[in-house]
Structure formats: structure tokens, C-alpha cells
């Protein structure tokens, strides 16, 4: 099993201006799907989402690509602190 939280955390902390306020959590559903929730400062929410959602979609693609070998379903969501 891979640690998707560490992967997403590494990416997100490089993108934001306040890395100390980044929080990444993992939640598993009963169906076995993994939801990774990113929480960032309100100033950095735009940096994570990107133009037309391009940055958050890229983060989602990286997490999903990392999960292919294990066969787990991974999704990434971003929330403002």
C-alpha cells in the first residue's frame, strides 16, 4: 500500500506560499475508496486549484497514477481553512 498522503503533501507544500498551514488527511470509505483532503490557507486556495482547475486536476492525476499498481481508488479534494 502506498502512502498517497505523503505524495500529495509533498506536491502541495511546493505550490503554496504558507506551507506551514497545509494539512493533508486520508479517509477510507466502506467501499475501499480513499479520499485525500487538502486544507490550505485562504490565500493559497487559488494556487492549488489553478486556472480552470488545472492544478488540482494534475494533483488528482498523479495520485490516481500512483494508485494503479495497488488497484485502489483515490480521489483528491481541496478545502479552505
XYZ file of N, CA, C and O in Angstrom:
324
model
N 0.841 -1.183 0.000
C 0.000 0.000 0.000
C 0.890 1.252 0.000
O 1.818 1.354 0.781
N 0.596 2.150 -0.880
C 1.380 3.386 -0.985
C 0.832 4.432 -0.019
O -0.314 4.359 0.404
N 1.663 5.403 0.295
C 1.216 6.476 1.163
C 0.919 7.694 0.295
O 1.801 8.491 -0.003
N -0.325 7.805 -0.116
C -0.757 8.880 -1.002
C -0.736 10.224 -0.307
O -0.530 11.249 -0.952
N -0.931 10.232 1.001
C -0.923 11.489 1.749
C 0.438 12.168 1.631
O 0.518 13.369 1.386
N 1.501 11.397 1.786
C 2.846 11.978 1.695
C 3.122 12.529 0.303
O 3.725 13.588 0.149
N 2.676 11.815 -0.710
C 2.867 12.254 -2.096
C 2.149 13.577 -2.355
O 2.739 14.538 -2.852
N 0.876 13.647 -1.990
C 0.084 14.865 -2.201
C 0.637 16.003 -1.346
O 0.752 17.140 -1.808
N 1.020 15.705 -0.109
C 1.574 16.715 0.782
C 2.841 17.332 0.192
O 3.021 18.541 0.216
N 3.706 16.500 -0.346
C 4.946 16.977 -0.963
C 4.656 17.940 -2.112
O 5.261 19.015 -2.210
N 3.720 17.595 -2.954
C 3.371 18.433 -4.108
C 2.771 19.759 -3.652
O 3.171 20.834 -4.095
N 1.801 19.675 -2.742
C 1.068 20.874 -2.309
C 1.981 21.857 -1.588
O 1.926 23.066 -1.839
N 2.850 21.371 -0.715
C 3.737 22.282 0.034
C 4.691 23.056 -0.883
O 5.119 24.150 -0.550
N 4.999 22.502 -2.047
C 5.867 23.193 -3.008
C 5.119 24.290 -3.767
O 5.732 25.179 -4.333
N 3.793 24.217 -3.776
C 2.995 25.164 -4.556
C 2.529 26.385 -3.769
O 2.272 27.425 -4.355
N 2.390 26.254 -2.468
C 1.772 27.308 -1.666
C 2.800 28.287 -1.103
O 3.991 28.005 -1.055
N 2.300 29.433 -0.645
C 3.166 30.435 -0.027
C 3.265 30.238 1.483
O 4.180 30.758 2.108
N 2.308 29.493 2.063
C 2.316 29.224 3.504
C 2.290 27.709 3.742
O 1.274 27.145 4.141
N 3.434 27.037 3.507
C 3.451 25.574 3.648
C 3.171 25.086 5.067
O 2.717 23.964 5.257
N 3.404 25.937 6.062
C 3.153 25.534 7.445
C 1.658 25.385 7.743
O 1.279 24.756 8.727
N 0.815 25.939 6.892
C -0.634 25.854 7.094
C -1.285 24.746 6.263
O -2.503 24.633 6.239
N -0.486 23.932 5.601
C -1.006 22.835 4.778
C -1.310 21.633 5.662
O -0.513 21.261 6.520
N -2.476 21.045 5.431
C -2.866 19.827 6.126
C -3.450 18.869 5.097
O -4.321 19.247 4.312
N -2.950 17.641 5.073
C -3.440 16.633 4.140
C -3.879 15.431 4.953
O -3.111 14.897 5.755
N -5.136 15.008 4.760
C -5.694 13.892 5.519
C -6.259 12.839 4.575
O -6.693 13.154 3.469
N -6.263 11.609 5.049
C -6.773 10.481 4.260
C -7.976 9.882 4.969
O -7.963 9.699 6.183
N -9.008 9.582 4.207
C -10.205 8.953 4.752
C -10.584 7.796 3.831
O -10.627 7.945 2.617
N -10.837 6.645 4.421
C -11.223 5.469 3.631
C -12.708 5.213 3.789
O -13.226 5.207 4.897
N -13.369 4.973 2.656
C -14.794 4.665 2.703
C -14.978 3.175 2.923
O -14.035 2.389 2.821
N -16.206 2.779 3.214
C -16.501 1.362 3.419
C -16.280 0.563 2.139
O -15.984 -0.626 2.182
N -16.435 1.208 0.997
C -16.241 0.544 -0.296
C -14.758 0.380 -0.633
O -14.414 -0.237 -1.623
N -13.885 0.965 0.183
C -12.452 0.831 -0.042
C -11.813 1.992 -0.786
O -10.613 1.999 -1.007
N -12.610 2.972 -1.182
C -12.064 4.140 -1.874
C -11.346 5.045 -0.861
O -11.700 5.086 0.317
N -10.350 5.747 -1.341
C -9.568 6.644 -0.494
C -9.834 8.081 -0.918
O -9.707 8.417 -2.092
N -10.219 8.927 0.037
C -10.411 10.350 -0.222
C -9.317 11.102 0.506
O -9.173 10.981 1.724
N -8.537 11.861 -0.248
C -7.476 12.681 0.324
C -7.976 14.121 0.328
O -8.350 14.652 -0.712
N -7.987 14.727 1.513
C -8.466 16.098 1.656
C -7.291 17.021 1.948
O -6.532 16.782 2.882
N -7.178 18.052 1.123
C -6.124 19.062 1.281
C -6.755 20.295 1.906
O -7.762 20.794 1.418
N -6.149 20.788 2.966
C -6.589 22.050 3.576
C -5.424 23.026 3.506
O -4.312 22.697 3.917
N -5.704 24.217 2.961
C -4.671 25.246 2.827
C -5.226 26.578 3.299
O -6.441 26.733 3.467
N -4.343 27.545 3.492
C -4.751 28.896 3.864
C -5.592 29.497 2.742
O -5.445 29.140 1.571
N -6.481 30.407 3.090
C -7.368 31.011 2.090
C -6.583 31.739 1.001
O -7.029 31.806 -0.145
N -5.396 32.246 1.332
C -4.561 32.928 0.331
C -4.036 31.963 -0.727
O -3.742 32.368 -1.848
N -3.912 30.693 -0.374
C -3.299 29.709 -1.265
C -4.297 28.839 -2.024
O -3.887 28.025 -2.852
N -5.559 28.989 -1.773
C -6.559 28.121 -2.416
C -6.504 28.246 -3.941
O -6.613 27.254 -4.658
N -6.300 29.433 -4.434
C -6.209 29.660 -5.878
C -4.992 28.992 -6.491
O -5.035 28.527 -7.630
N -3.901 28.935 -5.747
C -2.688 28.278 -6.241
C -2.905 26.772 -6.396
O -2.347 26.151 -7.287
N -3.686 26.194 -5.506
C -3.929 24.749 -5.557
C -4.943 24.406 -6.637
O -4.810 23.395 -7.323
N -5.954 25.237 -6.802
C -6.968 24.951 -7.822
C -6.427 25.257 -9.219
O -6.594 24.467 -10.137
N -5.765 26.385 -9.384
C -5.208 26.748 -10.685
C -6.272 27.257 -11.643
O -7.460 27.247 -11.345
N -5.837 27.699 -12.814
C -6.774 28.211 -13.818
C -7.638 27.074 -14.330
O -7.130 26.057 -14.780
N -8.940 27.272 -14.227
C -9.932 26.281 -14.670
C -9.705 24.917 -14.026
O -10.021 23.887 -14.600
N -9.113 24.895 -12.825
C -8.911 23.648 -12.102
C -7.749 22.813 -12.591
O -7.630 21.637 -12.233
N -6.867 23.407 -13.363
C -5.774 22.631 -13.960
C -4.804 22.061 -12.924
O -4.351 20.922 -13.063
N -4.488 22.812 -11.883
C -3.521 22.335 -10.894
C -4.090 21.208 -10.049
O -3.449 20.171 -9.861
N -5.317 21.370 -9.547
C -5.915 20.313 -8.725
C -6.156 19.063 -9.573
O -6.001 17.940 -9.089
N -6.493 19.241 -10.827
C -6.667 18.072 -11.702
C -5.347 17.341 -11.919
O -5.318 16.110 -11.968
N -4.254 18.080 -12.031
C -2.937 17.453 -12.176
C -2.571 16.676 -10.915
O -2.043 15.563 -10.991
N -2.867 17.241 -9.742
C -2.616 16.542 -8.476
C -3.450 15.268 -8.406
O -2.964 14.209 -7.999
N -4.698 15.344 -8.840
C -5.573 14.160 -8.868
C -5.008 13.081 -9.786
O -5.016 11.898 -9.446
N -4.522 13.488 -10.947
C -3.957 12.526 -11.897
C -2.718 11.837 -11.328
O -2.533 10.630 -11.521
N -1.881 12.576 -10.643
C -0.674 11.989 -10.038
C -1.070 10.974 -8.961
O -0.515 9.874 -8.900
N -2.034 11.330 -8.119
C -2.482 10.414 -7.061
C -3.105 9.153 -7.660
O -2.848 8.038 -7.197
N -3.914 9.326 -8.702
C -4.538 8.164 -9.352
C -3.499 7.296 -10.039
O -3.584 6.071 -10.001
N -2.508 7.914 -10.661
C -1.446 7.150 -11.313
C -0.652 6.348 -10.282
O -0.259 5.210 -10.547
N -0.435 6.923 -9.108
C 0.292 6.222 -8.052
C -0.511 5.046 -7.499
O 0.064 4.094 -6.975
N -1.822 5.090 -7.654
C -2.674 4.035 -7.093
C -2.951 2.896 -8.069
O -3.566 1.900 -7.696
N -2.516 3.012 -9.303
C -2.832 1.997 -10.320
C -2.296 0.618 -9.928
O -3.011 -0.378 -10.005
N -1.064 0.556 -9.496
C -0.452 -0.731 -9.181
C -1.181 -1.441 -8.039
O -1.360 -2.653 -8.074
N -1.596 -0.692 -7.026
C -2.279 -1.305 -5.883
C -3.749 -1.568 -6.162
O -4.400 -2.304 -5.424
N -4.293 -0.947 -7.213
C -5.690 -1.151 -7.564
C -6.675 -0.391 -6.694
O -7.879 -0.634 -6.744
N -6.175 0.550 -5.894
C -7.056 1.333 -5.025
C -7.622 2.523 -5.799
O -7.014 3.031 -6.719
N -8.810 2.961 -5.389
C -9.442 4.129 -5.995
C -9.130 5.322 -5.106
O -9.440 5.313 -3.917
N -8.505 6.340 -5.690
C -8.087 7.515 -4.930
C -8.711 8.755 -5.546
O -8.718 8.923 -6.754
N -9.216 9.650 -4.683
C -9.709 10.948 -5.149
C -9.133 12.020 -4.221
O -8.846 11.756 -3.054
N -8.970 13.208 -4.754
C -8.372 14.312 -4.004
C -9.346 15.478 -3.998
O -9.905 15.837 -5.043
N -9.548 16.071 -2.825
C -10.433 17.211 -2.666
C -9.660 18.310 -1.942
O -8.770 18.016 -1.143
N -10.002 19.548 -2.222
C -9.314 20.666 -1.572
C -10.342 21.508 -0.828
O -11.446 21.738 -1.314
N -9.950 21.936 0.385
C -10.818 22.779 1.200
C -10.020 23.928 1.776
O -8.815 23.831 1.984
N -10.715 24.986 2.042
C -10.102 26.193 2.586
C -10.168 26.148 4.107
O -11.176 25.777 4.677
N -9.070 26.509 4.762
C -9.066 26.574 6.230
C -9.597 27.880 6.721
O -9.566 28.878 6.118
